[in-house]
Tab-separated table of C-alpha atoms and ligand atoms in Angstrom:
chain	number	residue	atom	x	y	z
E	1	UNK	CA	-0.054	0.527	-0.169
E	2	UNK	CA	1.234	3.651	-0.616
E	3	UNK	CA	2.174	4.863	2.777
E	4	UNK	CA	-0.130	8.388	3.104
E	5	UNK	CA	1.565	11.323	3.007
E	6	UNK	CA	1.536	14.708	4.574
E	7	UNK	CA	3.031	17.657	3.972
E	8	UNK	CA	4.356	20.573	6.039
E	9	UNK	CA	4.061	24.377	4.773
E	10	UNK	CA	4.452	27.589	5.485
E	11	UNK	CA	6.533	30.706	5.140
E	12	UNK	CA	10.009	30.566	5.378
E	13	UNK	CA	11.659	30.181	9.638
E	14	UNK	CA	8.325	29.349	10.764
E	15	UNK	CA	10.167	26.395	12.013
E	16	UNK	CA	8.934	23.389	8.901
E	17	UNK	CA	12.211	22.066	9.462
E	18	UNK	CA	12.762	22.001	13.057
E	19	UNK	CA	9.293	20.384	12.871
E	20	UNK	CA	9.943	17.807	9.980
E	21	UNK	CA	13.099	16.739	11.992
E	22	UNK	CA	11.161	16.325	15.298
E	23	UNK	CA	8.694	14.293	13.670
E	24	UNK	CA	10.747	11.804	11.748
E	25	UNK	CA	12.862	11.488	15.122
E	26	UNK	CA	15.745	9.026	14.827
E	27	UNK	CA	14.066	7.450	11.834
E	28	UNK	CA	15.778	10.234	9.371
E	29	UNK	CA	19.549	9.828	11.040
E	30	UNK	CA	20.329	6.273	10.200
E	31	UNK	CA	21.914	6.473	6.880
E	32	UNK	CA	24.531	8.990	7.949
E	33	UNK	CA	27.337	6.658	8.132
E	34	UNK	CA	26.812	4.615	4.782
E	35	UNK	CA	29.868	6.559	3.350
E	36	UNK	CA	29.300	9.013	0.752
E	37	UNK	CA	25.400	9.197	1.733
E	38	UNK	CA	23.794	12.368	2.950
E	39	UNK	CA	19.928	12.317	3.021
E	40	UNK	CA	17.819	14.642	2.005
E	41	UNK	CA	15.900	16.153	4.799
E	42	UNK	CA	12.729	16.278	3.054
E	43	UNK	CA	11.389	13.240	3.583
E	44	UNK	CA	10.662	11.027	5.820
E	45	UNK	CA	9.039	7.888	6.768
E	46	UNK	CA	7.076	8.492	10.252
E	47	UNK	CA	5.611	6.515	12.537
E	48	UNK	CA	3.127	6.768	15.754
E	49	UNK	CA	0.707	4.726	17.229
E	50	UNK	CA	1.391	2.241	15.191
E	51	UNK	CA	0.374	3.907	12.097
E	52	UNK	CA	3.176	4.865	8.971
E	53	UNK	CA	3.065	7.886	7.085
E	54	UNK	CA	5.227	9.835	4.456
E	55	UNK	CA	6.205	13.135	5.413
E	56	UNK	CA	7.606	15.628	3.613
E	57	UNK	CA	9.129	19.578	3.946
E	58	UNK	CA	7.707	21.243	1.566
E	59	UNK	CA	10.295	24.184	2.420
E	60	UNK	CA	13.774	22.180	1.145
E	61	UNK	CA	12.161	21.276	-2.095
E	62	UNK	CA	11.990	24.743	-3.951
E	63	UNK	CA	15.599	25.420	-5.329
E	64	UNK	CA	14.312	28.109	-7.418
E	65	UNK	CA	15.346	31.782	-7.410
E	66	UNK	CA	11.779	32.444	-7.468
E	67	UNK	CA	10.371	35.846	-5.743
E	68	UNK	CA	9.348	34.741	-1.774
E	69	UNK	CA	5.243	34.943	-2.473
E	70	UNK	CA	6.189	32.674	-5.681
E	71	UNK	CA	7.544	29.657	-3.810
E	72	UNK	CA	5.187	29.603	-1.001
E	73	UNK	CA	2.740	28.987	-3.494
E	74	UNK	CA	5.002	26.085	-4.840
E	75	UNK	CA	5.609	24.542	-1.888
E	76	UNK	CA	1.233	25.293	-1.352
E	77	UNK	CA	1.098	23.509	-4.815
E	78	UNK	CA	3.314	20.464	-4.070
E	79	UNK	CA	1.502	19.924	-0.748
E	80	UNK	CA	-2.301	19.815	-2.495
E	81	UNK	CA	-1.135	17.579	-5.234
E	82	UNK	CA	1.050	15.211	-2.988
E	83	UNK	CA	-0.452	15.072	0.589
E	84	UNK	CA	-3.240	13.620	2.293
E	85	UNK	CA	-2.552	15.841	5.555
E	86	UNK	CA	-1.661	19.296	4.868
E	87	UNK	CA	0.505	20.884	8.533
E	88	UNK	CA	0.605	24.302	8.320
E	89	UNK	CA	2.902	26.300	10.568
E	90	UNK	CA	2.900	29.618	11.495
E	91	UNK	CA	4.567	31.650	14.235
E	92	UNK	CA	3.424	33.004	17.543
E	93	UNK	CA	7.003	35.198	17.991
E	94	UNK	CA	5.405	36.834	14.523
E	95	UNK	CA	1.848	36.412	14.936
E	96	UNK	CA	-0.108	36.517	11.921
E	97	UNK	CA	1.651	37.877	8.606
E	98	UNK	CA	0.518	38.865	5.214
E	99	UNK	CA	2.370	35.953	4.210
E	100	UNK	CA	0.495	33.728	6.214
E	101	UNK	CA	-2.926	34.836	5.330
E	102	UNK	CA	-1.696	34.508	1.777
E	103	UNK	CA	-1.075	30.499	2.341
E	104	UNK	CA	-4.186	30.460	4.383
E	105	UNK	CA	-5.584	31.394	0.919
E	106	UNK	CA	-4.483	29.407	-1.431
E	107	UNK	CA	-4.836	25.877	1.349
E	108	UNK	CA	-8.822	27.173	0.706
E	109	UNK	CA	-9.153	25.411	-2.178
E	110	UNK	CA	-8.318	22.507	-1.813
E	111	UNK	CA	-11.145	19.869	0.307
E	112	UNK	CA	-7.956	18.165	2.768
E	113	UNK	CA	-7.387	18.182	5.983
E	114	UNK	CA	-5.620	21.460	6.833
E	115	UNK	CA	-3.530	21.492	10.708
E	116	UNK	CA	-2.711	24.505	11.613
E	117	UNK	CA	-0.187	24.190	13.772
E	118	UNK	CA	1.525	27.492	15.433
E	119	UNK	CA	4.992	26.549	16.588
E	120	UNK	CA	7.229	28.585	18.920
E	121	UNK	CA	4.667	28.851	21.381
E	122	UNK	CA	7.801	27.736	23.833
E	123	UNK	CA	5.860	27.971	27.248
E	124	UNK	CA	2.425	27.882	28.778
E	125	UNK	CA	2.350	31.347	29.373
E	126	UNK	CA	2.426	32.116	25.314
E	127	UNK	CA	-0.453	30.090	24.678
E	128	UNK	CA	-2.702	33.071	24.613
E	129	UNK	CA	-0.928	34.033	21.065
E	130	UNK	CA	-2.808	31.297	19.859
E	131	UNK	CA	-6.210	32.817	19.467
E	132	UNK	CA	-4.934	35.665	16.807
E	133	UNK	CA	-4.704	32.324	14.450
E	134	UNK	CA	-8.130	31.627	14.353
E	135	UNK	CA	-8.324	34.844	12.319
E	136	UNK	CA	-6.901	32.247	9.398
E	137	UNK	CA	-10.215	30.262	9.086
E	138	UNK	CA	-8.791	27.258	8.965
E	139	UNK	CA	-10.027	25.653	12.227
E	140	UNK	CA	-8.283	25.243	15.599
E	141	UNK	CA	-5.025	26.349	15.850
E	142	UNK	CA	-2.406	23.579	17.397
E	143	UNK	CA	0.815	25.497	19.670
E	144	UNK	CA	3.919	23.792	19.903
E	145	UNK	CA	7.397	24.361	20.568
E	146	UNK	CA	9.441	22.471	17.564
E	147	UNK	CA	12.819	22.892	19.508
E	148	UNK	CA	11.384	21.510	23.207
E	149	UNK	CA	8.785	19.398	21.227
E	150	UNK	CA	6.033	20.366	23.008
E	151	UNK	CA	2.526	19.927	21.897
E	152	UNK	CA	3.768	17.867	18.462
E	153	UNK	CA	2.531	14.731	20.075
E	154	UNK	CA	-1.358	16.432	19.974
E	155	UNK	CA	0.239	17.351	16.398
E	156	UNK	CA	0.683	13.616	15.624
E	157	UNK	CA	-2.888	12.878	17.102
E	158	UNK	CA	-4.315	15.285	14.707
E	159	UNK	CA	-2.513	13.977	11.737
E	160	UNK	CA	-3.701	10.733	12.497
E	161	UNK	CA	-6.953	11.292	12.706
E	162	UNK	CA	-7.337	12.724	9.327
E	163	UNK	CA	-5.403	10.102	7.985
E	164	UNK	CA	-7.212	8.282	4.869
E	165	UNK	CA	-8.601	4.815	6.278
E	166	UNK	CA	-5.976	1.646	5.650
E	167	UNK	CA	-6.645	-0.065	1.983
E	168	UNK	CA	-7.298	-3.810	1.436
E	169	UNK	CA	-4.795	-6.098	2.148
E	170	UNK	CA	-2.099	-5.929	-0.605
E	171	UNK	CA	-1.784	-9.284	-2.508
E	172	UNK	CA	1.157	-10.902	-1.441
E	173	UNK	CA	1.921	-12.720	-5.017
E	174	UNK	CA	2.493	-9.165	-6.708
E	175	UNK	CA	6.017	-8.109	-7.267
E	176	UNK	CA	6.131	-3.789	-6.900
E	177	UNK	CA	9.193	-2.032	-8.348
E	178	UNK	CA	10.300	0.602	-9.719
E	179	UNK	CA	12.988	2.226	-12.068
E	180	UNK	CA	14.888	5.365	-10.593
E	181	UNK	CA	17.235	7.147	-12.235
E	182	UNK	CA	18.383	10.731	-12.679
E	183	UNK	CA	16.102	13.020	-15.644
E	184	UNK	CA	17.019	11.163	-19.396
E	185	UNK	CA	18.602	8.445	-18.031
E	186	UNK	CA	15.923	6.480	-20.529
E	187	UNK	CA	13.592	5.860	-17.952
E	188	UNK	CA	10.466	6.129	-19.303
E	189	UNK	CA	11.852	4.270	-22.920
E	190	UNK	CA	13.075	0.932	-20.517
E	191	UNK	CA	9.120	1.189	-18.777
E	192	UNK	CA	7.538	0.941	-22.634
E	193	UNK	CA	10.810	-1.228	-24.129
E	194	UNK	CA	9.751	-3.616	-20.976
E	195	UNK	CA	6.019	-3.079	-20.987
E	196	UNK	CA	6.317	-3.847	-25.654
E	197	UNK	CA	7.671	-7.306	-24.674
E	198	UNK	CA	4.806	-8.148	-21.043
E	199	UNK	CA	0.769	-8.429	-21.277
E	200	UNK	CA	-0.137	-5.049	-20.024
E	201	UNK	CA	-2.888	-5.831	-17.633
E	202	UNK	CA	-5.620	-3.263	-16.637
E	203	UNK	CA	-6.601	-3.815	-12.929
E	204	UNK	CA	-6.603	-1.124	-10.931
E	205	UNK	CA	-5.019	-1.805	-7.915
E	206	UNK	CA	-6.067	-0.759	-4.127
E	207	UNK	CA	-4.088	2.005	-2.498
E	208	UNK	CA	-2.329	3.376	-6.289
E	209	UNK	CA	-5.736	5.786	-7.650
E	210	UNK	CA	-3.545	8.901	-6.425
E	211	UNK	CA	-0.476	7.804	-8.842
E	212	UNK	CA	-2.895	6.444	-11.502
E	213	UNK	CA	1.068	6.160	-13.923
E	214	UNK	CA	1.603	2.557	-12.282
E	215	UNK	CA	1.307	-0.347	-14.261
E	216	UNK	CA	0.286	-3.610	-13.563
E	217	UNK	CA	1.592	-6.725	-16.195
E	218	UNK	CA	2.377	-10.363	-16.187
E	219	UNK	CA	5.194	-12.310	-17.881
E	220	UNK	CA	4.683	-15.708	-19.214
E	221	UNK	CA	4.733	-17.861	-16.357
E	222	UNK	CA	2.024	-15.468	-15.096
E	223	UNK	CA	3.775	-13.438	-12.002
E	224	UNK	CA	1.995	-9.957	-12.106
E	225	UNK	CA	4.187	-7.300	-11.577
E	226	UNK	CA	3.278	-3.990	-10.450
E	227	UNK	CA	5.727	-0.694	-12.196
E	228	UNK	CA	5.612	2.299	-10.409
E	229	UNK	CA	6.315	4.799	-12.844
E	230	UNK	CA	8.280	8.097	-11.377
E	231	UNK	CA	9.129	9.234	-15.114
E	232	UNK	CA	5.639	9.914	-16.043
E	233	UNK	CA	5.062	11.649	-12.908
E	234	UNK	CA	7.022	15.215	-14.057
E	235	UNK	CA	4.823	15.982	-16.756
E	236	UNK	CA	2.462	18.561	-16.139
E	237	UNK	CA	5.113	21.092	-16.320
E	238	UNK	CA	4.851	23.208	-13.367
E	239	UNK	CA	8.323	24.856	-12.245
E	240	UNK	CA	8.899	22.781	-9.114
E	241	UNK	CA	8.354	19.414	-10.979
E	242	UNK	CA	11.496	19.714	-13.212
E	243	UNK	CA	14.116	20.635	-9.351
E	244	UNK	CA	16.315	17.846	-8.562
E	245	UNK	CA	15.376	18.139	-5.174
E	246	UNK	CA	11.526	17.331	-6.390
E	247	UNK	CA	12.613	14.295	-8.283
E	248	UNK	CA	14.907	13.343	-4.946
E	249	UNK	CA	11.453	13.386	-2.966
E	250	UNK	CA	9.336	11.437	-6.193
E	251	UNK	CA	11.615	8.852	-6.456
E	252	UNK	CA	11.993	8.440	-2.197
E	253	UNK	CA	7.978	7.881	-2.586
E	254	UNK	CA	8.568	5.375	-4.950
E	255	UNK	CA	11.266	3.621	-3.377
E	256	UNK	CA	8.967	3.129	0.006
E	257	UNK	CA	6.362	1.347	-2.316
E	258	UNK	CA	8.611	-0.522	-3.716
E	259	UNK	CA	9.750	-4.058	-3.538
E	260	UNK	CA	12.514	-3.863	-6.103
E	261	UNK	CA	14.291	-0.367	-7.110
E	262	UNK	CA	15.969	-1.246	-10.491
E	263	UNK	CA	18.317	2.481	-9.992
E	264	UNK	CA	19.238	3.732	-13.797
E	265	UNK	CA	22.856	4.680	-15.014
E	266	UNK	CA	23.048	6.613	-17.920
E	267	UNK	CA	26.389	4.812	-19.712
E	268	UNK	CA	27.222	7.942	-21.907
E	269	UNK	CA	27.034	10.103	-18.447
E	270	UNK	CA	28.235	7.779	-15.676
E	271	UNK	CA	27.571	7.092	-11.962
E	272	UNK	CA	26.812	10.506	-10.185
E	273	UNK	CA	26.287	12.198	-6.527
E	274	UNK	CA	22.204	11.441	-7.066
E	275	UNK	CA	22.492	7.591	-7.903
E	276	UNK	CA	24.510	6.754	-4.740
E	277	UNK	CA	22.063	8.616	-2.319
E	278	UNK	CA	19.326	7.155	-4.427
E	279	UNK	CA	20.972	3.793	-3.850
E	280	UNK	CA	21.687	4.712	0.103
E	281	UNK	CA	18.547	5.306	0.856
E	282	UNK	CA	17.039	1.991	-0.866
E	283	UNK	CA	19.307	0.352	0.895
E	284	UNK	CA	18.245	2.125	4.152
E	285	UNK	CA	14.751	0.989	3.612
E	286	UNK	CA	15.907	-2.557	3.202
E	287	UNK	CA	14.720	-2.855	-0.441
E	288	UNK	CA	16.202	-5.309	-3.622
E	289	UNK	CA	18.269	-3.047	-5.607
E	290	UNK	CA	19.406	-4.020	-9.174
E	291	UNK	CA	22.349	-1.215	-11.173
E	292	UNK	CA	20.419	-1.360	-14.620
E	293	UNK	CA	23.667	0.415	-16.780
E	294	UNK	CA	21.347	1.871	-19.618
E	295	UNK	CA	22.652	3.290	-23.745
E	296	UNK	CA	24.852	0.454	-23.821
E	297	UNK	CA	24.689	0.599	-27.324
E	298	UNK	CA	25.662	3.885	-27.318
E	299	UNK	CA	28.747	3.878	-25.906
E	300	UNK	CA	32.042	2.244	-27.707
E	301	UNK	CA	33.147	-0.883	-26.109
E	302	UNK	CA	36.609	-2.973	-26.166
E	303	UNK	CA	36.631	-6.395	-23.913
E	304	UNK	CA	37.649	-4.596	-20.885
E	305	UNK	CA	34.528	-2.450	-21.272
E	306	UNK	CA	32.317	-4.167	-18.668
E	307	UNK	CA	35.016	-5.387	-16.222
E	308	UNK	CA	36.115	-1.917	-15.391
E	309	UNK	CA	32.324	-0.583	-15.273
E	310	UNK	CA	31.515	-3.115	-13.055
E	311	UNK	CA	35.062	-2.580	-11.076
E	312	UNK	CA	33.864	1.219	-10.641
E	313	UNK	CA	30.592	-0.075	-9.810
E	314	UNK	CA	31.534	-2.197	-6.818
E	315	UNK	CA	34.304	0.898	-5.991
E	316	UNK	CA	31.421	3.608	-5.655
E	317	UNK	CA	28.344	1.454	-4.479
E	318	UNK	CA	30.330	-0.487	-1.632
E	319	UNK	CA	27.453	-0.620	0.562
E	320	UNK	CA	24.945	-2.039	-1.849
E	321	UNK	CA	27.222	-5.199	-3.036
E	322	UNK	CA	24.499	-7.733	-2.996
E	323	UNK	CA	23.107	-5.552	-6.403
E	324	UNK	CA	23.529	-7.693	-9.419
E	325	UNK	CA	24.402	-5.212	-12.355
E	326	UNK	CA	22.748	-5.601	-15.736
E	327	UNK	CA	24.152	-3.965	-19.057
E	328	UNK	CA	21.262	-3.150	-21.225
E	329	UNK	CA	19.969	-0.666	-24.286
E	330	UNK	CA	16.182	0.381	-24.078
E	331	UNK	CA	16.726	1.080	-27.944
E	332	UNK	CA	18.384	-1.922	-29.105
E	333	UNK	CA	16.558	-4.247	-26.718
E	334	UNK	CA	20.005	-6.061	-25.555
E	335	UNK	CA	19.144	-7.898	-22.135
E	336	UNK	CA	15.859	-6.380	-21.881
E	337	UNK	CA	14.022	-10.173	-21.272
E	338	UNK	CA	16.470	-10.979	-18.729
E	339	UNK	CA	15.010	-8.257	-16.863
E	340	UNK	CA	11.864	-10.275	-15.477
E	341	UNK	CA	13.580	-13.267	-13.985
E	342	UNK	CA	16.332	-11.358	-12.443
E	343	UNK	CA	13.250	-9.636	-11.094
E	344	UNK	CA	11.408	-12.893	-9.922
E	345	UNK	CA	14.907	-14.268	-8.901
E	346	UNK	CA	15.462	-11.273	-5.764
E	347	UNK	CA	11.463	-11.252	-4.999
E	348	UNK	CA	12.772	-14.919	-4.022
E	349	UNK	CA	15.876	-13.844	-1.674
E	350	UNK	CA	13.824	-11.325	-0.063
E	351	UNK	CA	11.114	-13.471	0.878
E	352	UNK	CA	13.301	-16.599	1.893
E	353	UNK	CA	13.028	-17.835	5.157
E	354	UNK	CA	15.903	-20.119	6.718
E	355	UNK	CA	14.917	-22.625	8.669
E	356	UNK	CA	16.795	-22.118	12.500
E	357	UNK	CA	18.525	-25.384	12.536
E	358	UNK	CA	20.276	-24.843	9.206
E	359	UNK	CA	20.716	-20.773	10.596
E	360	UNK	CA	22.032	-21.937	13.479
E	361	UNK	CA	24.857	-24.595	11.960
E	362	UNK	CA	26.201	-21.829	9.357
E	363	UNK	CA	26.573	-19.380	13.137
E	364	UNK	CA	28.069	-22.063	14.467
E	365	UNK	CA	30.123	-22.974	12.057
E	366	UNK	CA	31.360	-18.581	11.290
E	367	UNK	CA	32.205	-18.736	15.043
E	368	UNK	CA	34.638	-21.803	14.482
E	369	UNK	CA	36.414	-20.061	11.458
E	370	UNK	CA	36.893	-16.954	13.266
E	371	UNK	CA	36.702	-16.480	16.831
E	372	UNK	CA	33.879	-14.283	18.816
E	373	UNK	CA	35.969	-10.891	19.383
E	374	UNK	CA	36.738	-10.166	23.227
E	375	UNK	CA	36.868	-7.010	24.582
E	376	UNK	CA	38.332	-6.299	28.283
E	377	UNK	CA	38.664	-9.947	28.554
E	378	UNK	CA	35.091	-10.729	28.567
E	379	UNK	CA	33.981	-12.676	25.225
E	380	UNK	CA	31.056	-12.398	22.823
E	381	UNK	CA	29.414	-15.761	23.114
E	382	UNK	CA	26.624	-16.084	20.740
E	383	UNK	CA	23.701	-18.042	22.109
E	384	UNK	CA	21.239	-19.160	19.183
E	385	UNK	CA	20.081	-17.314	15.862
E	386	UNK	CA	15.693	-16.823	14.661
E	387	UNK	CA	14.681	-15.617	11.548
E	388	UNK	CA	12.564	-13.084	12.719
E	389	UNK	CA	10.965	-11.063	9.203
E	390	UNK	CA	11.433	-11.382	5.517
E	391	UNK	CA	11.388	-8.222	3.115
E	392	UNK	CA	14.157	-7.768	4.528
E	393	UNK	CA	15.616	-11.021	5.915
E	394	UNK	CA	16.382	-10.232	9.536
E	395	UNK	CA	18.152	-12.022	12.043
E	396	UNK	CA	18.031	-11.855	15.662
E	397	UNK	CA	21.259	-12.927	17.125
E	398	UNK	CA	20.470	-13.648	20.849
E	399	UNK	CA	24.007	-12.896	22.839
E	400	UNK	CA	25.306	-12.416	26.460
E	401	UNK	CA	26.598	-8.801	25.548
E	402	UNK	CA	25.521	-6.192	22.818
E	403	UNK	CA	28.287	-3.775	22.951
E	404	UNK	CA	30.565	-6.831	23.026
E	405	UNK	CA	29.350	-7.099	18.827
E	406	UNK	CA	31.159	-5.179	16.697
E	407	UNK	CA	30.660	-3.593	13.714
E	408	UNK	CA	32.933	-6.130	11.870
E	409	UNK	CA	32.034	-9.027	13.710
E	410	UNK	CA	28.664	-8.237	12.504
E	411	UNK	CA	29.609	-8.164	8.825
E	412	UNK	CA	31.215	-11.100	8.915
E	413	UNK	CA	28.217	-13.488	9.579
E	414	UNK	CA	26.572	-11.295	7.129
E	415	UNK	CA	28.934	-12.690	4.435
E	416	UNK	CA	28.602	-16.413	5.970
E	417	UNK	CA	24.889	-16.058	5.669
E	418	UNK	CA	25.073	-14.636	2.432
E	419	UNK	CA	27.500	-17.338	1.873
E	420	UNK	CA	25.355	-19.563	2.762
E	421	UNK	CA	21.828	-18.537	1.504
E	422	UNK	CA	22.626	-16.120	-1.482
E	423	UNK	CA	20.303	-13.340	-1.152
E	424	UNK	CA	21.301	-11.824	-4.386
E	425	UNK	CA	19.524	-8.045	-4.527
E	426	UNK	CA	18.598	-8.052	-0.686
E	427	UNK	CA	19.819	-6.029	2.021
E	428	UNK	CA	20.162	-8.296	5.693
E	429	UNK	CA	19.771	-6.763	8.536
E	430	UNK	CA	21.316	-8.300	11.289
E	431	UNK	CA	20.373	-6.927	14.966
E	432	UNK	CA	21.997	-8.342	18.251
E	433	UNK	CA	20.215	-9.312	21.395
E	434	UNK	CA	21.059	-9.480	24.651
E	435	UNK	CA	19.389	-13.022	25.968
E	436	UNK	CA	17.198	-12.540	28.989
C	501	GDP	P1	11.464	26.496	8.488
C	501	GDP	O1	12.612	27.759	7.134
C	501	GDP	O2	10.268	26.931	8.347
C	501	GDP	O3	12.144	25.350	7.849
C	501	GDP	O4	12.119	27.650	10.169
C	501	GDP	P2	13.081	26.478	10.439
C	501	GDP	O5	12.707	25.025	11.027
C	501	GDP	O6	14.764	26.452	9.735
C	501	GDP	O7	13.670	27.406	11.932
C	501	GDP	C1	13.424	28.647	11.860
C	501	GDP	C2	14.490	29.524	13.444
C	501	GDP	O8	13.374	29.223	14.168
C	501	GDP	C3	15.417	28.509	13.964
C	501	GDP	O9	16.326	29.140	14.300
C	501	GDP	C4	14.680	27.504	14.395
C	501	GDP	O10	16.180	27.416	15.745
C	501	GDP	C5	13.890	28.485	15.219
C	501	GDP	N1	12.490	27.796	15.609
C	501	GDP	C6	12.011	26.331	15.423
C	501	GDP	N2	10.962	26.072	16.103
C	501	GDP	C7	11.065	26.926	17.117
C	501	GDP	C8	10.014	26.791	18.589
C	501	GDP	O11	9.301	25.988	18.579
C	501	GDP	N3	11.083	27.559	19.353
C	501	GDP	C9	11.789	28.883	19.067
C	501	GDP	N4	11.913	29.475	20.285
C	501	GDP	N5	12.544	28.935	18.134
C	501	GDP	C10	12.176	27.641	16.870
C	502	GDP	P1	14.179	9.206	-18.985
C	502	GDP	O1	13.509	10.978	-18.104
C	502	GDP	O2	14.448	8.185	-17.387
C	502	GDP	O3	12.566	8.593	-18.757
C	502	GDP	O4	14.205	9.526	-20.132
C	502	GDP	P2	13.835	9.117	-21.328
C	502	GDP	O5	13.106	7.793	-21.323
C	502	GDP	O6	12.980	9.888	-22.178
C	502	GDP	O7	15.135	8.605	-22.485
C	502	GDP	C1	15.940	9.905	-22.525
C	502	GDP	C2	16.909	10.031	-23.571
C	502	GDP	O8	17.403	9.244	-23.859
C	502	GDP	C3	15.855	9.620	-25.117
C	502	GDP	O9	16.056	10.524	-26.339
C	502	GDP	C4	15.994	8.005	-25.341
C	502	GDP	O10	15.143	8.204	-26.938
C	502	GDP	C5	17.058	8.083	-24.852
C	502	GDP	N1	17.615	6.834	-24.701
C	502	GDP	C6	16.821	6.410	-23.700
C	502	GDP	N2	16.784	4.718	-24.267
C	502	GDP	C7	18.373	4.725	-24.673
C	502	GDP	C8	19.163	3.895	-24.622
C	502	GDP	O11	19.020	2.605	-24.554
C	502	GDP	N3	19.997	4.064	-25.921
C	502	GDP	C9	19.937	5.135	-26.475
C	502	GDP	N4	21.109	5.252	-27.102
C	502	GDP	N5	19.346	6.200	-26.210
C	502	GDP	C10	18.556	5.967	-24.813
């Protein structure tokens, strides 16, 4: 199911990004230890009362050199296009400003729920300041202090209350994938070429009404796929839709909805930072991944070209050694017929369950090759391991002391598990937990 989306709007300096970070919490910083990857603080998934939603900070998206009022308008437009719930932030310090009234006027046009947040209410005496904001005509204002974290719980309650109802259970046999990449790498061409080979079915799928460009198709063996089309997302030609941050934000949303991400790189241009950021995001989100080098027809090649490309990709994407690489051409259709089978294989590894007996044999063998680390005279003891979930495969390893499980030893175990079971194309998660 597509996660419902909440967008934060408001004029600059009211505290949108502070509120964003507050709501997104620690979920947002996890990517930072991946080398060469910095996460854009404009998009995150957040959770409250067991409901998950995507959160967008529209203030971070607009990098057009537009006049002030125009920028605010773009942000409100983005919110009205993308979001299920809009959080409109104003500031108790400045009171109601012309810019606030301007945003409010734009938001009157939407039928979506708007939550009016009066930020910078840093102490209880300031609560009386919020009454002025009734004049914006958007209902009850919520007093909040984003820096101190006060009042945010009520805002979250209001958000959850306004989210659309959860859709139907999704079809577990459906494989959802998306093609992600910079403009002009050939995503649309690949989509058309892939669909040209397969049988497209027009059944609408629950939860996808907003992103009407999703396509479902079936391969010759009857496997059903849902292709999430980010390429078609920028057709309406609004100014902000061509900005890189907007495209990153949409890509992140598509990744969240996908099981498997096909990261498309243009052979004529090579690897870009954007590609690494997207790959880092998909990795952290636990998604399956294929690195698709497109326009392979367009470059000069000799006997070494493929190997050189592979070595370069492995070097640049060290954090996703599990992702297979494929060199294709949307124009000549070279190797395109291998993609569905590759996607299916990765889907299988994402969903694979390893029995505890077999898993523990592998772990014990691993410990025999490479004894567990010690620290200050204490040695890590591994008692037992078990797989707790799939997509991505997640393993809990019960130990005597969590702190004794070093990162490097986890990585070693990760490698041994991969050696034994493959898990091609998918990250796996290993969690050390103290045995009670
Ligand atoms: P944005 O431009 O709307 O994203 O605003 P920022 O989140 O960057 O915040 C603008 C300024 O307001 C920063 O200096 C923040 O530290 C400050 N700020 C944000 N929230 C609060 C708050 O709850 N109370 C106070 N006193 N300052 C805040
Ligand atoms: P998108 O922006 O990622 O959707 O890229 P498009 O599919 O619109 O393609 C951008 C341009 O690259 C178009 O002119 C395509 O004809 C061209 N193109 C796409 N795939 C290939 C390919 O495999 N080989 C060559 N030579 N050109 C391609």
